[in-house]
Amino acid sequence: MTMPDIELDIEADAALSTAGEQAAERLLALAHELQVEAVDLDEAVHDAAASYGSTARQSVEDENDPLIDGIYDEAGRQAAEVNNGGLPSQVHYLVIQYGTDRAEEIIRTAG
């Protein structure tokens, strides 16, 4: 059986508002101040992508549909792309997925 191509956008490159961009810049500075490295946020990015994939999965009616595995595989692939973009990409993504307050908690916990 052939798997269809998965079109899943985990909002990795979604635009932030001006306030969101300023918050992401502040959180990036905080991450540097706390000596957080990209590797420290890898798991948080994957968790956020998995959560997004879980939401997308809810649109699949059949619990046994092989598309479900594809959704999680694609979310993981895209999370890896975010992680490969380094700390700026990760912070931006966490702000998009979780908002400023939760992203700051994640960064402070990682630091």
mmCIF file of C-alpha atoms in Angstrom:
data_model
loop_
_atom_site.group_PDB
_atom_site.id
_atom_site.type_symbol
_atom_site.label_atom_id
_atom_site.label_comp_id
_atom_site.label_asym_id
_atom_site.label_seq_id
_atom_site.Cartn_x
_atom_site.Cartn_y
_atom_site.Cartn_z
ATOM 1 C CA MET A 1 0.000 0.000 0.000
ATOM 2 C CA THR A 2 1.298 3.442 -0.900
ATOM 3 C CA MET A 3 1.226 6.192 1.692
ATOM 4 C CA PRO A 4 -0.083 9.520 0.440
ATOM 5 C CA ASP A 5 2.172 12.521 0.783
ATOM 6 C CA ILE A 6 1.480 14.226 4.079
ATOM 7 C CA GLU A 7 0.839 17.930 3.917
ATOM 8 C CA LEU A 8 1.308 19.013 7.497
ATOM 9 C CA ASP A 9 2.372 22.509 8.362
ATOM 10 C CA ILE A 10 3.518 22.659 11.955
ATOM 11 C CA GLU A 11 3.682 26.425 11.639
ATOM 12 C CA ALA A 12 7.448 26.393 11.749
ATOM 13 C CA ASP A 13 7.740 29.508 9.647
ATOM 14 C CA ALA A 14 4.506 31.261 10.552
ATOM 15 C CA ALA A 15 4.753 34.988 10.979
ATOM 16 C CA LEU A 16 4.610 36.508 14.418
ATOM 17 C CA SER A 17 3.039 39.857 15.173
ATOM 18 C CA THR A 18 5.378 42.724 15.933
ATOM 19 C CA ALA A 19 4.831 42.079 19.642
ATOM 20 C CA GLY A 20 5.480 38.366 19.080
ATOM 21 C CA GLU A 21 8.718 39.116 17.233
ATOM 22 C CA GLN A 22 9.832 41.383 20.070
ATOM 23 C CA ALA A 23 8.975 38.683 22.599
ATOM 24 C CA ALA A 24 10.901 36.076 20.590
ATOM 25 C CA GLU A 25 13.928 38.380 20.462
ATOM 26 C CA ARG A 26 13.706 38.950 24.219
ATOM 27 C CA LEU A 27 13.435 35.204 24.832
ATOM 28 C CA LEU A 28 16.361 34.520 22.524
ATOM 29 C CA ALA A 29 18.434 37.007 24.552
ATOM 30 C CA LEU A 30 17.258 35.260 27.728
ATOM 31 C CA ALA A 31 18.282 31.887 26.303
ATOM 32 C CA HIS A 32 21.752 33.252 25.561
ATOM 33 C CA GLU A 33 21.959 34.795 29.034
ATOM 34 C CA LEU A 34 21.027 31.452 30.616
ATOM 35 C CA GLN A 35 23.502 29.695 28.320
ATOM 36 C CA VAL A 36 20.765 27.561 26.776
ATOM 37 C CA GLU A 37 21.998 25.745 23.701
ATOM 38 C CA ALA A 38 19.974 24.445 20.783
ATOM 39 C CA VAL A 39 20.326 20.869 22.012
ATOM 40 C CA ASP A 40 18.603 21.923 25.245
ATOM 41 C CA LEU A 41 15.414 22.796 23.334
ATOM 42 C CA ASP A 42 15.354 19.848 20.918
ATOM 43 C CA GLU A 43 12.903 17.823 22.976
ATOM 44 C CA ALA A 44 10.590 20.794 23.604
ATOM 45 C CA VAL A 45 10.372 21.419 19.847
ATOM 46 C CA HIS A 46 9.608 17.756 19.177
ATOM 47 C CA ASP A 47 6.967 17.790 21.931
ATOM 48 C CA ALA A 48 5.332 20.863 20.404
ATOM 49 C CA ALA A 49 5.324 19.269 16.947
ATOM 50 C CA ALA A 50 3.904 16.029 18.336
ATOM 51 C CA SER A 51 1.149 18.009 20.023
ATOM 52 C CA TYR A 52 0.388 19.740 16.728
ATOM 53 C CA GLY A 53 0.430 16.331 15.001
ATOM 54 C CA SER A 54 -1.983 14.995 17.603
ATOM 55 C CA THR A 55 -4.401 17.785 16.795
ATOM 56 C CA ALA A 56 -4.057 17.065 13.054
ATOM 57 C CA ARG A 57 -4.567 13.370 13.739
ATOM 58 C CA GLN A 58 -8.006 14.086 15.167
ATOM 59 C CA SER A 59 -9.178 14.778 11.620
ATOM 60 C CA VAL A 60 -8.514 11.106 10.716
ATOM 61 C CA GLU A 61 -11.665 9.128 11.406
ATOM 62 C CA ASP A 62 -10.282 5.564 11.431
ATOM 63 C CA GLU A 63 -7.978 4.861 14.403
ATOM 64 C CA ASN A 64 -6.223 2.169 12.319
ATOM 65 C CA ASP A 65 -5.585 4.408 9.317
ATOM 66 C CA PRO A 66 -1.878 4.224 8.358
ATOM 67 C CA LEU A 67 -2.071 7.955 7.721
ATOM 68 C CA ILE A 68 -1.803 8.460 11.483
ATOM 69 C CA ASP A 69 1.784 7.181 11.525
ATOM 70 C CA GLY A 70 2.537 9.435 8.579
ATOM 71 C CA ILE A 71 1.251 12.461 10.452
ATOM 72 C CA TYR A 72 3.590 11.812 13.380
ATOM 73 C CA ASP A 73 6.511 11.012 11.064
ATOM 74 C CA GLU A 74 6.005 14.292 9.212
ATOM 75 C CA ALA A 75 5.671 16.254 12.451
ATOM 76 C CA GLY A 76 8.963 14.723 13.612
ATOM 77 C CA ARG A 77 10.665 15.543 10.313
ATOM 78 C CA GLN A 78 9.527 19.149 10.441
ATOM 79 C CA ALA A 79 10.539 19.450 14.103
ATOM 80 C CA ALA A 80 14.002 18.251 13.108
ATOM 81 C CA GLU A 81 14.124 21.050 10.520
ATOM 82 C CA VAL A 82 13.248 23.587 13.219
ATOM 83 C CA ASN A 83 15.953 22.146 15.482
ATOM 84 C CA ASN A 84 18.483 22.256 12.646
ATOM 85 C CA GLY A 85 17.758 25.980 12.356
ATOM 86 C CA GLY A 86 19.340 26.501 15.759
ATOM 87 C CA LEU A 87 18.293 28.477 18.786
ATOM 88 C CA PRO A 88 16.647 31.401 16.919
ATOM 89 C CA SER A 89 14.451 28.998 14.957
ATOM 90 C CA GLN A 90 13.565 27.012 18.070
ATOM 91 C CA VAL A 91 12.640 30.056 20.153
ATOM 92 C CA HIS A 92 10.528 31.464 17.307
ATOM 93 C CA TYR A 93 8.752 28.125 16.933
ATOM 94 C CA LEU A 94 8.088 27.738 20.658
ATOM 95 C CA VAL A 95 6.577 31.223 20.796
ATOM 96 C CA ILE A 96 4.304 30.352 17.856
ATOM 97 C CA GLN A 97 3.205 27.033 19.311
ATOM 98 C CA TYR A 98 2.933 27.897 22.996
ATOM 99 C CA GLY A 99 2.880 31.664 23.342
ATOM 100 C CA THR A 100 5.364 33.865 25.131
ATOM 101 C CA ASP A 101 4.754 32.798 28.727
ATOM 102 C CA ARG A 102 5.018 29.039 28.124
ATOM 103 C CA ALA A 103 8.017 29.496 25.807
ATOM 104 C CA GLU A 104 9.751 31.466 28.551
ATOM 105 C CA GLU A 105 9.044 28.687 31.068
ATOM 106 C CA ILE A 106 10.569 26.143 28.715
ATOM 107 C CA ILE A 107 13.678 28.275 28.179
ATOM 108 C CA ARG A 108 14.127 28.938 31.902
ATOM 109 C CA THR A 109 13.744 25.244 32.675
ATOM 110 C CA ALA A 110 16.323 24.360 30.021
ATOM 111 C CA GLY A 111 18.800 26.905 31.380
#
